[in-house]
PDB file of C-alpha atoms in Angstrom:
ATOM      1  CA  MET D   1      16.192  25.527 -43.034  1.00 47.00           C
ATOM      2  CA  LYS D   2      19.229  23.247 -42.936  1.00 51.00           C
ATOM      3  CA  HIS D   3      20.599  25.231 -40.011  1.00 53.00           C
ATOM      4  CA  ILE D   4      17.315  24.836 -38.097  1.00 55.00           C
ATOM      5  CA  ASP D   5      17.280  21.076 -38.797  1.00 54.00           C
ATOM      6  CA  VAL D   6      20.778  20.745 -37.324  1.00 52.00           C
ATOM      7  CA  ILE D   7      19.816  22.679 -34.192  1.00 50.00           C
ATOM      8  CA  VAL D   8      16.489  20.836 -33.654  1.00 52.00           C
ATOM      9  CA  GLY D   9      18.029  17.460 -34.470  1.00 52.00           C
ATOM     10  CA  SER D  10      20.962  17.977 -32.118  1.00 56.00           C
ATOM     11  CA  MET D  11      18.685  19.130 -29.291  1.00 55.00           C
ATOM     12  CA  LEU D  12      16.349  16.136 -29.685  1.00 56.00           C
ATOM     13  CA  PHE D  13      19.242  13.709 -29.974  1.00 54.00           C
ATOM     14  CA  LEU D  14      20.968  15.012 -26.833  1.00 57.00           C
ATOM     15  CA  PHE D  15      17.704  15.275 -24.872  1.00 56.00           C
ATOM     16  CA  GLY D  16      16.708  11.720 -25.834  1.00 56.00           C
ATOM     17  CA  PHE D  17      20.168  10.418 -24.996  1.00 55.00           C
ATOM     18  CA  PHE D  18      19.973  12.098 -21.565  1.00 53.00           C
ATOM     19  CA  LEU D  19      16.529  10.602 -20.881  1.00 53.00           C
ATOM     20  CA  LEU D  20      17.681   7.159 -22.003  1.00 53.00           C
ATOM     21  CA  THR D  21      20.650   7.358 -19.635  1.00 53.00           C
ATOM     22  CA  TRP D  22      18.324   8.334 -16.798  1.00 49.00           C
ATOM     23  CA  THR D  23      15.662   5.645 -17.412  1.00 49.00           C
ATOM     24  CA  THR D  24      18.125   2.774 -17.779  1.00 48.00           C
ATOM     25  CA  ARG D  25      19.812   3.178 -14.404  1.00 45.00           C
ATOM     26  CA  GLY D  26      19.042   0.402 -11.958  1.00 42.00           C
ATOM     27  CA  ILE D  27      17.250  -2.822 -12.850  1.00 39.00           C
ATOM     28  CA  PRO D  28      13.827  -2.464 -14.476  1.00 41.00           C
ATOM     29  CA  LEU D  29      10.966  -4.915 -14.065  1.00 42.00           C
ATOM     30  CA  HIS D  30       9.544  -7.069 -16.873  1.00 46.00           C
ATOM     31  CA  LEU D  31       9.160  -7.082 -20.656  1.00 43.00           C
ATOM     32  CA  TRP D  32       6.237  -4.659 -20.573  1.00 46.00           C
ATOM     33  CA  ASP D  33       8.483  -2.166 -18.794  1.00 55.00           C
ATOM     34  CA  LYS D  34      10.951  -2.083 -21.666  1.00 57.00           C
ATOM     35  CA  LEU D  35       8.860   0.503 -23.450  1.00 57.00           C
ATOM     36  CA  ASN D  36       8.710   2.575 -20.264  1.00 61.00           C
ATOM     37  CA  ILE D  37      12.489   2.346 -20.040  1.00 64.00           C
ATOM     38  CA  TYR D  38      13.531   2.806 -23.665  1.00 65.00           C
ATOM     39  CA  TRP D  39      10.965   5.291 -24.987  1.00 64.00           C
ATOM     40  CA  PRO D  40      13.620   8.068 -25.201  1.00 69.00           C
ATOM     41  CA  VAL D  41      15.023   6.180 -28.222  1.00 68.00           C
ATOM     42  CA  ILE D  42      12.035   7.583 -30.148  1.00 69.00           C
ATOM     43  CA  ILE D  43      13.250  11.096 -29.372  1.00 72.00           C
ATOM     44  CA  ILE D  44      16.756  10.120 -30.470  1.00 72.00           C
ATOM     45  CA  ILE D  45      15.364   8.826 -33.786  1.00 69.00           C
ATOM     46  CA  PHE D  46      13.524  12.115 -34.340  1.00 70.00           C
ATOM     47  CA  GLY D  47      16.800  13.892 -33.657  1.00 73.00           C
ATOM     48  CA  ILE D  48      18.512  11.705 -36.253  1.00 73.00           C
ATOM     49  CA  TYR D  49      15.685  12.483 -38.688  1.00 70.00           C
ATOM     50  CA  PHE D  50      16.214  16.243 -38.396  1.00 71.00           C
ATOM     51  CA  LEU D  51      19.966  15.804 -38.706  1.00 73.00           C
ATOM     52  CA  LEU D  52      19.479  13.717 -41.855  1.00 71.00           C
ATOM     53  CA  CYS D  53      17.188  16.404 -43.265  1.00 72.00           C
ATOM     54  CA  SER D  54      20.145  18.792 -43.155  1.00 71.00           C
ATOM     55  CA  ILE D  55      22.147  16.621 -45.554  1.00 73.00           C
ATOM     56  CA  LEU D  56      19.511  14.535 -47.397  1.00 73.00           C
ATOM     57  CA  ASN D  57      16.073  15.260 -48.808  1.00 72.00           C
ATOM     58  CA  GLN D  58      13.036  14.942 -46.552  1.00 71.00           C
ATOM     59  CA  LYS D  59      11.615  11.738 -48.081  1.00 70.00           C
ATOM     60  CA  VAL D  60      14.848   9.795 -47.737  1.00 72.00           C
ATOM     61  CA  SER D  61      15.264  11.060 -44.176  1.00 69.00           C
ATOM     62  CA  ALA D  62      11.692  10.013 -43.341  1.00 70.00           C
ATOM     63  CA  LEU D  63      12.254   6.510 -44.764  1.00 72.00           C
ATOM     64  CA  ILE D  64      15.412   6.095 -42.707  1.00 73.00           C
ATOM     65  CA  ALA D  65      13.594   7.314 -39.585  1.00 69.00           C
ATOM     66  CA  VAL D  66      10.709   4.867 -40.182  1.00 69.00           C
ATOM     67  CA  PHE D  67      13.205   2.043 -40.661  1.00 71.00           C
ATOM     68  CA  LEU D  68      14.911   2.955 -37.386  1.00 72.00           C
ATOM     69  CA  VAL D  69      11.587   3.058 -35.531  1.00 67.00           C
ATOM     70  CA  CYS D  70      10.585  -0.378 -36.896  1.00 66.00           C
ATOM     71  CA  SER D  71      13.993  -1.818 -36.056  1.00 68.00           C
ATOM     72  CA  PHE D  72      13.742  -0.412 -32.551  1.00 66.00           C
ATOM     73  CA  GLY D  73      10.276  -1.972 -32.121  1.00 63.00           C
ATOM     74  CA  VAL D  74      11.509  -5.416 -33.208  1.00 60.00           C
ATOM     75  CA  PHE D  75      14.635  -5.102 -31.099  1.00 63.00           C
ATOM     76  CA  ILE D  76      12.716  -4.106 -27.954  1.00 57.00           C
ATOM     77  CA  TYR D  77      10.169  -6.903 -28.466  1.00 53.00           C
ATOM     78  CA  VAL D  78      12.636  -9.731 -29.140  1.00 56.00           C
ATOM     79  CA  TYR D  79      15.594  -8.867 -26.947  1.00 55.00           C
ATOM     80  CA  ASN D  80      16.211  -7.697 -23.419  1.00 52.00           C
ATOM     81  CA  PRO D  81      18.865  -5.019 -23.945  1.00 50.00           C
ATOM     82  CA  LEU D  82      20.922  -3.860 -20.999  1.00 48.00           C
ATOM     83  CA  LEU D  83      18.733  -5.812 -18.589  1.00 49.00           C
ATOM     84  CA  ILE D  84      19.651  -8.805 -16.526  1.00 46.00           C
ATOM     85  CA  PRO D  85      17.274 -11.783 -16.958  1.00 51.00           C
ATOM     86  CA  THR D  86      14.209 -11.346 -14.770  1.00 52.00           C
ATOM     87  CA  PRO D  87      14.174 -14.085 -12.118  1.00 59.00           C
ATOM     88  CA  ALA D  88      11.035 -16.112 -11.535  1.00 64.00           C
ATOM     89  CA  ILE D  89       8.789 -14.625  -8.886  1.00 68.00           C
ATOM     90  CA  LYS D  90       8.758 -16.684  -5.711  1.00 77.00           C
ATOM     91  CA  GLU D  91       5.872 -16.878  -3.296  1.00 80.00           C
ATOM     92  CA  PHE D  92       6.253 -17.536   0.408  1.00 84.00           C
ATOM     93  CA  LYS D  93       3.847 -18.820   3.029  1.00 89.00           C
ATOM     94  CA  GLU D  94       4.921 -17.990   6.543  1.00 89.00           C
ATOM     95  CA  TYR D  95       3.160 -19.244   9.657  1.00 92.00           C
ATOM     96  CA  ILE D  96       3.806 -17.133  12.711  1.00 93.00           C
ATOM     97  CA  SER D  97       2.968 -17.713  16.363  1.00 93.00           C
ATOM     98  CA  GLU D  98       4.256 -17.153  19.858  1.00 91.00           C
ATOM     99  CA  GLY D  99       3.459 -19.601  22.635  1.00 87.00           C
ATOM    100  CA  TYR D 100       1.242 -18.396  25.434  1.00 77.00           C
ATOM    101  CA  GLU D 101       2.964 -17.209  28.594  1.00 76.00           C
ATOM    102  CA  ASP D 102       1.959 -15.046  31.504  1.00 82.00           C
ATOM    103  CA  ILE D 103       1.818 -11.819  29.479  1.00 88.00           C
ATOM    104  CA  SER D 104      -0.112  -8.960  31.054  1.00 89.00           C
ATOM    105  CA  HIS D 105       0.364  -6.451  28.239  1.00 92.00           C
ATOM    106  CA  LEU D 106       1.016  -6.712  24.491  1.00 95.00           C
ATOM    107  CA  GLU D 107       1.973  -3.908  22.116  1.00 96.00           C
ATOM    108  CA  VAL D 108       1.340  -4.629  18.433  1.00 97.00           C
ATOM    109  CA  ASP D 109       2.865  -2.458  15.679  1.00 97.00           C
ATOM    110  CA  LEU D 110       1.791  -3.391  12.160  1.00 96.00           C
ATOM    111  CA  ASP D 111       3.215  -1.490   9.204  1.00 94.00           C
ATOM    112  CA  MET D 112       1.541  -3.147   6.271  1.00 88.00           C
ATOM    113  CA  ASP D 113       2.172  -0.702   3.454  1.00 83.00           C
ATOM    114  CA  VAL D 114       0.371  -2.287   0.481  1.00 83.00           C
ATOM    115  CA  GLY D 115      -1.692  -5.442   0.914  1.00 87.00           C
ATOM    116  CA  LYS D 116      -4.685  -7.105   2.506  1.00 92.00           C
ATOM    117  CA  ALA D 117      -5.129  -7.940   6.181  1.00 94.00           C
ATOM    118  CA  ASN D 118      -7.662  -9.759   8.353  1.00 96.00           C
ATOM    119  CA  ILE D 119      -7.256  -9.218  12.086  1.00 96.00           C
ATOM    120  CA  TYR D 120      -9.340 -11.175  14.601  1.00 95.00           C
ATOM    121  CA  GLY D 121      -9.272 -12.749  18.041  1.00 94.00           C
ATOM    122  CA  GLY D 122      -9.388 -16.389  19.015  1.00 92.00           C
ATOM    123  CA  SER D 123      -5.723 -17.370  19.280  1.00 93.00           C
ATOM    124  CA  LYS D 124      -4.768 -19.848  21.996  1.00 91.00           C
ATOM    125  CA  ASP D 125      -1.242 -18.473  21.867  1.00 92.00           C
ATOM    126  CA  ILE D 126      -0.221 -14.864  22.334  1.00 94.00           C
ATOM    127  CA  TYR D 127      -0.805 -14.561  18.596  1.00 95.00           C
ATOM    128  CA  ASP D 128      -0.761 -16.716  15.500  1.00 95.00           C
ATOM    129  CA  GLY D 129      -1.343 -16.208  11.835  1.00 94.00           C
ATOM    130  CA  LEU D 130      -0.388 -16.695   8.233  1.00 94.00           C
ATOM    131  CA  ILE D 131       1.428 -14.270   5.949  1.00 92.00           C
ATOM    132  CA  LEU D 132       1.496 -14.821   2.191  1.00 89.00           C
ATOM    133  CA  HIS D 133       3.884 -12.744   0.118  1.00 85.00           C
ATOM    134  CA  SER D 134       6.169 -12.836  -2.872  1.00 80.00           C
ATOM    135  CA  ASP D 135       9.839 -11.968  -2.993  1.00 77.00           C
ATOM    136  CA  ALA D 136       8.740  -8.501  -4.068  1.00 75.00           C
ATOM    137  CA  LEU D 137       8.810  -7.692  -0.391  1.00 80.00           C
ATOM    138  CA  LYS D 138      10.516  -8.610   2.815  1.00 82.00           C
ATOM    139  CA  VAL D 139       8.411  -9.201   5.917  1.00 85.00           C
ATOM    140  CA  ASP D 140      10.289  -8.233   9.054  1.00 89.00           C
ATOM    141  CA  LYS D 141       8.887  -9.718  12.262  1.00 92.00           C
ATOM    142  CA  LYS D 142      10.253  -8.965  15.703  1.00 93.00           C
ATOM    143  CA  PHE D 143       8.972 -10.092  19.073  1.00 93.00           C
ATOM    144  CA  PHE D 144      10.303  -8.774  22.360  1.00 92.00           C
ATOM    145  CA  LYS D 145       9.486  -9.876  25.903  1.00 91.00           C
ATOM    146  CA  TRP D 146      10.474  -8.200  29.143  1.00 88.00           C
ATOM    147  CA  ASP D 147       9.063  -9.072  32.554  1.00 86.00           C
ATOM    148  CA  ASN D 148       5.424  -9.901  31.813  1.00 88.00           C
ATOM    149  CA  LYS D 149       5.119  -7.518  28.862  1.00 92.00           C
ATOM    150  CA  ALA D 150       5.648  -8.128  25.155  1.00 94.00           C
ATOM    151  CA  ARG D 151       5.833  -6.291  21.845  1.00 95.00           C
ATOM    152  CA  LEU D 152       5.206  -7.557  18.317  1.00 96.00           C
ATOM    153  CA  ILE D 153       6.421  -5.614  15.281  1.00 96.00           C
ATOM    154  CA  ILE D 154       5.630  -6.660  11.717  1.00 95.00           C
ATOM    155  CA  LYS D 155       6.848  -4.454   8.887  1.00 92.00           C
ATOM    156  CA  THR D 156       7.088  -4.831   5.127  1.00 86.00           C
ATOM    157  CA  THR D 157       9.839  -3.504   2.894  1.00 79.00           C
ATOM    158  CA  TRP D 158       9.265  -3.479  -0.863  1.00 74.00           C
ATOM    159  CA  ASN D 159      11.828  -4.538  -3.433  1.00 68.00           C
ATOM    160  CA  LYS D 160      10.841  -2.190  -6.255  1.00 61.00           C
ATOM    161  CA  SER D 161      12.878  -4.105  -8.843  1.00 58.00           C
ATOM    162  CA  ILE D 162      10.496  -7.081  -8.670  1.00 59.00           C
ATOM    163  CA  LYS D 163       6.997  -7.038 -10.084  1.00 58.00           C
ATOM    164  CA  ARG D 164       4.141  -7.256  -7.609  1.00 57.00           C
ATOM    165  CA  VAL D 165       1.765 -10.194  -7.796  1.00 56.00           C
ATOM    166  CA  LYS D 166      -1.636 -11.040  -6.321  1.00 55.00           C
ATOM    167  CA  LYS D 167      -0.188 -12.723  -3.235  1.00 62.00           C
ATOM    168  CA  ASP D 168       2.282  -9.973  -2.491  1.00 75.00           C
ATOM    169  CA  ASN D 169       1.135  -9.215   1.023  1.00 87.00           C
ATOM    170  CA  ILE D 170      -1.809 -11.004   2.628  1.00 91.00           C
ATOM    171  CA  TRP D 171      -1.993 -11.209   6.412  1.00 94.00           C
ATOM    172  CA  SER D 172      -4.340 -13.279   8.528  1.00 95.00           C
ATOM    173  CA  LEU D 173      -3.586 -12.533  12.174  1.00 96.00           C
ATOM    174  CA  HIS D 174      -5.265 -13.794  15.349  1.00 96.00           C
ATOM    175  CA  PHE D 175      -4.599 -12.523  18.862  1.00 96.00           C
ATOM    176  CA  ASN D 176      -5.350 -13.844  22.308  1.00 94.00           C
ATOM    177  CA  ASN D 177      -8.686 -12.675  23.721  1.00 94.00           C
ATOM    178  CA  THR D 178      -7.481 -12.296  27.323  1.00 92.00           C
ATOM    179  CA  ILE D 179      -4.322 -10.202  26.903  1.00 93.00           C
ATOM    180  CA  PRO D 180      -4.667  -6.394  27.007  1.00 94.00           C
ATOM    181  CA  ILE D 181      -3.437  -5.078  23.658  1.00 96.00           C
ATOM    182  CA  LEU D 182      -2.261  -1.732  22.332  1.00 96.00           C
ATOM    183  CA  LEU D 183      -2.692  -1.912  18.547  1.00 97.00           C
ATOM    184  CA  ASP D 184      -1.005   0.434  16.054  1.00 97.00           C
ATOM    185  CA  LEU D 185      -1.724  -0.200  12.372  1.00 96.00           C
ATOM    186  CA  LYS D 186      -0.381   1.691   9.352  1.00 95.00           C
ATOM    187  CA  THR D 187      -1.725   0.951   5.871  1.00 92.00           C
ATOM    188  CA  ASN D 188      -1.191   2.339   2.396  1.00 87.00           C
ATOM    189  CA  LEU D 189      -3.196   1.229  -0.638  1.00 83.00           C
ATOM    190  CA  SER D 190      -4.528  -1.645   1.437  1.00 89.00           C
ATOM    191  CA  SER D 191      -7.723  -3.460   2.348  1.00 92.00           C
ATOM    192  CA  VAL D 192      -8.070  -4.221   6.052  1.00 95.00           C
ATOM    193  CA  SER D 193     -10.800  -6.062   7.969  1.00 96.00           C
ATOM    194  CA  MET D 194     -10.616  -5.886  11.775  1.00 96.00           C
ATOM    195  CA  ASP D 195     -12.995  -7.477  14.272  1.00 96.00           C
ATOM    196  CA  LEU D 196     -12.119  -6.341  17.775  1.00 95.00           C
ATOM    197  CA  THR D 197     -15.286  -7.580  19.503  1.00 94.00           C
ATOM    198  CA  SER D 198     -13.554 -10.464  21.291  1.00 93.00           C
ATOM    199  CA  LEU D 199     -10.207  -8.742  21.804  1.00 95.00           C
ATOM    200  CA  LYS D 200      -9.125  -6.831  24.858  1.00 94.00           C
ATOM    201  CA  VAL D 201      -7.798  -3.947  22.799  1.00 94.00           C
ATOM    202  CA  SER D 202      -7.624  -0.963  25.121  1.00 91.00           C
ATOM    203  CA  THR D 203      -6.237   1.376  22.457  1.00 94.00           C
ATOM    204  CA  ALA D 204      -6.336   0.947  18.693  1.00 96.00           C
ATOM    205  CA  LYS D 205      -4.685   3.464  16.388  1.00 96.00           C
ATOM    206  CA  ILE D 206      -5.171   3.201  12.642  1.00 96.00           C
ATOM    207  CA  ASP D 207      -3.385   5.367  10.061  1.00 96.00           C
ATOM    208  CA  ALA D 208      -4.883   4.709   6.628  1.00 94.00           C
ATOM    209  CA  GLU D 209      -3.630   6.196   3.366  1.00 91.00           C
ATOM    210  CA  VAL D 210      -5.714   5.448   0.268  1.00 88.00           C
ATOM    211  CA  SER D 211      -7.082   2.328   1.935  1.00 92.00           C
ATOM    212  CA  LEU D 212     -10.294   0.478   2.713  1.00 93.00           C
ATOM    213  CA  VAL D 213     -10.786  -0.295   6.400  1.00 95.00           C
ATOM    214  CA  ASN D 214     -13.706  -2.305   7.803  1.00 96.00           C
ATOM    215  CA  LEU D 215     -13.675  -2.124  11.591  1.00 97.00           C
ATOM    216  CA  THR D 216     -15.968  -3.694  14.195  1.00 96.00           C
ATOM    217  CA  VAL D 217     -15.403  -2.494  17.756  1.00 95.00           C
ATOM    218  CA  GLY D 218     -16.277  -4.329  20.974  1.00 92.00           C
ATOM    219  CA  LYS D 219     -17.180  -3.734  24.606  1.00 89.00           C
ATOM    220  CA  ARG D 220     -13.614  -4.207  25.769  1.00 90.00           C
ATOM    221  CA  ASN D 221     -12.215  -1.519  23.491  1.00 90.00           C
ATOM    222  CA  SER D 222     -11.780   1.823  25.206  1.00 88.00           C
ATOM    223  CA  ASP D 223     -10.038   4.173  22.771  1.00 94.00           C
ATOM    224  CA  VAL D 224     -10.037   3.948  18.968  1.00 96.00           C
ATOM    225  CA  VAL D 225      -8.201   6.593  16.941  1.00 96.00           C
ATOM    226  CA  ILE D 226      -8.431   6.675  13.161  1.00 96.00           C
ATOM    227  CA  ASN D 227      -6.489   9.022  10.866  1.00 95.00           C
ATOM    228  CA  CYS D 228      -7.434   8.573   7.227  1.00 93.00           C
ATOM    229  CA  ASN D 229      -6.538  10.280   3.967  1.00 90.00           C
ATOM    230  CA  LEU D 230      -8.239   9.464   0.662  1.00 88.00           C
ATOM    231  CA  SER D 231      -9.649   6.326   2.271  1.00 92.00           C
ATOM    232  CA  SER D 232     -12.917   4.515   2.889  1.00 93.00           C
ATOM    233  CA  ILE D 233     -13.562   3.759   6.571  1.00 95.00           C
ATOM    234  CA  ASN D 234     -16.524   1.615   7.627  1.00 95.00           C
ATOM    235  CA  ILE D 235     -17.060   1.332  11.388  1.00 96.00           C
ATOM    236  CA  VAL D 236     -19.667  -0.943  12.936  1.00 95.00           C
ATOM    237  CA  VAL D 237     -20.621  -0.717  16.605  1.00 95.00           C
ATOM    238  CA  PRO D 238     -22.550  -3.834  17.755  1.00 94.00           C
ATOM    239  CA  LYS D 239     -25.933  -3.286  19.389  1.00 89.00           C
ATOM    240  CA  ASP D 240     -24.682  -4.183  22.881  1.00 90.00           C
ATOM    241  CA  VAL D 241     -21.755  -1.741  22.704  1.00 92.00           C
ATOM    242  CA  SER D 242     -21.938   1.863  23.866  1.00 92.00           C
ATOM    243  CA  ALA D 243     -19.832   4.428  22.000  1.00 93.00           C
ATOM    244  CA  VAL D 244     -19.057   8.115  21.732  1.00 94.00           C
ATOM    245  CA  VAL D 245     -17.692   9.275  18.383  1.00 94.00           C
ATOM    246  CA  SER D 246     -16.003  12.538  17.443  1.00 94.00           C
ATOM    247  CA  ILE D 247     -15.281  13.280  13.797  1.00 92.00           C
ATOM    248  CA  ASP D 248     -12.930  15.900  12.398  1.00 91.00           C
ATOM    249  CA  LYS D 249     -13.610  15.875   8.686  1.00 84.00           C
ATOM    250  CA  ALA D 250     -12.015  17.842   5.889  1.00 79.00           C
ATOM    251  CA  LEU D 251     -13.805  17.480   2.556  1.00 79.00           C
ATOM    252  CA  SER D 252     -14.978  14.015   3.614  1.00 83.00           C
ATOM    253  CA  ASP D 253     -18.302  12.255   3.069  1.00 89.00           C
ATOM    254  CA  VAL D 254     -19.749  11.048   6.382  1.00 90.00           C
ATOM    255  CA  LYS D 255     -22.755   8.741   6.813  1.00 92.00           C
ATOM    256  CA  ILE D 256     -23.999   8.017  10.338  1.00 92.00           C
ATOM    257  CA  LYS D 257     -26.736   5.555  11.312  1.00 92.00           C
ATOM    258  CA  GLY D 258     -27.997   4.751  14.789  1.00 90.00           C
ATOM    259  CA  PHE D 259     -26.268   7.621  16.611  1.00 92.00           C
ATOM    260  CA  THR D 260     -27.592  10.811  18.124  1.00 91.00           C
ATOM    261  CA  MET D 261     -25.850  14.170  18.154  1.00 87.00           C
ATOM    262  CA  THR D 262     -24.721  15.210  21.637  1.00 81.00           C
ATOM    263  CA  GLY D 263     -22.756  18.446  21.655  1.00 80.00           C
ATOM    264  CA  ASN D 264     -19.906  17.977  19.191  1.00 82.00           C
ATOM    265  CA  SER D 265     -20.042  14.181  19.359  1.00 90.00           C
ATOM    266  CA  TYR D 266     -22.227  11.307  18.219  1.00 92.00           C
ATOM    267  CA  THR D 267     -23.401   8.824  20.820  1.00 92.00           C
ATOM    268  CA  THR D 268     -25.219   5.517  20.708  1.00 90.00           C
ATOM    269  CA  LEU D 269     -28.716   5.477  22.178  1.00 85.00           C
ATOM    270  CA  ASN D 270     -27.657   2.934  24.813  1.00 84.00           C
ATOM    271  CA  LEU D 271     -24.983   5.214  26.282  1.00 82.00           C
ATOM    272  CA  THR D 272     -23.310   3.829  29.440  1.00 82.00           C
ATOM    273  CA  ASP D 273     -20.747   5.174  31.905  1.00 83.00           C
ATOM    274  CA  ASN D 274     -17.777   3.624  30.093  1.00 87.00           C
ATOM    275  CA  PRO D 275     -18.409   3.925  26.358  1.00 92.00           C
ATOM    276  CA  VAL D 276     -15.889   3.176  23.636  1.00 94.00           C
ATOM    277  CA  GLN D 277     -14.261   6.449  22.623  1.00 94.00           C
ATOM    278  CA  ILE D 278     -13.860   6.657  18.838  1.00 95.00           C
ATOM    279  CA  ARG D 279     -11.999   9.588  17.308  1.00 95.00           C
ATOM    280  CA  ILE D 280     -11.877   9.962  13.550  1.00 95.00           C
ATOM    281  CA  ARG D 281      -9.852  12.426  11.545  1.00 93.00           C
ATOM    282  CA  GLY D 282     -10.596  12.216   7.847  1.00 91.00           C
ATOM    283  CA  ASN D 283      -9.251  14.106   4.856  1.00 89.00           C
ATOM    284  CA  LEU D 284     -10.921  13.573   1.480  1.00 87.00           C
ATOM    285  CA  SER D 285     -12.297  10.277   2.749  1.00 91.00           C
ATOM    286  CA  LYS D 286     -15.541   8.345   2.896  1.00 92.00           C
ATOM    287  CA  ILE D 287     -16.574   7.543   6.464  1.00 93.00           C
ATOM    288  CA  SER D 288     -19.453   5.263   7.438  1.00 94.00           C
ATOM    289  CA  LEU D 289     -20.490   4.833  11.070  1.00 94.00           C
ATOM    290  CA  THR D 290     -23.249   2.384  11.991  1.00 94.00           C
ATOM    291  CA  HIS D 291     -24.735   1.235  15.285  1.00 92.00           C
ATOM    292  CA  ASN D 292     -26.416  -2.112  14.841  1.00 83.00           C
ATOM    293  CA  ASN D 293     -29.415  -1.008  16.927  1.00 67.00           C
ATOM    294  CA  TYR D 294     -30.306   1.190  13.971  1.00 53.00           C
ATOM    295  CA  SER D 295     -33.597   0.121  12.436  1.00 48.00           C
ATOM    296  CA  GLY D 296     -33.960   2.754   9.719  1.00 47.00           C
ATOM    297  CA  SER D 297     -33.842   2.160   5.989  1.00 38.00           C
TER     298      SER D 297
END
């Protein structure tokens, strides 16, 4: 029995020590994360318990192990071992805009990652907006102009060593109604509301991963492409807008109101010569498509 205690105790001690070395690399987050970081100490204590059992009786070994566990609990609650002090979380409010010039074409690339976004028209400039975020992330904004064309890129990069807060990444963006726009949006674990009815968005591409997207299309939109995985996509087509929709679904729940089946596509009843082309590819997602002419229950 003593021999088994030595073997089991040594294995637990070494395994716990290895895990502790692995979890303490880098800078952890906040006090709550201490337990996530230092839980291998419990395994080390069990290893010590079995080692003690090889030289002492079981009751004494158990008392020592309980004392070590209690001491570890107090130590982890009161102190901040091996961690640098966690700096106060800062929040930033950034106003962005670009003065209106004779721009005939605008490309917009938005890589939001995690957050919340509202995208609308109505800007008197090329674009304007407000971005709220904490220092848990860096918002990279680039704007290029060549000839009478322009490109806007906004991308977020997370600092995983800082705890996320409610105002980590909130975007409110407005674009000019008269400039033709190519829009490319990538989201992950996000909530996005987009109203394109007043915007001259010729092509809109949306890649959504585990996100909620509410989209309203307009007459001046020509091609809308949506790729979604584990997401909820709600698309509204106003009553004065004609649209043709194709859906490639894989284990997705699809609800369609106000459309009629034509071949392999869904079309609005007021189909015109130049309808908005909407292509949806959904995997394990919930897709809702509504034409506002729909009068059913």
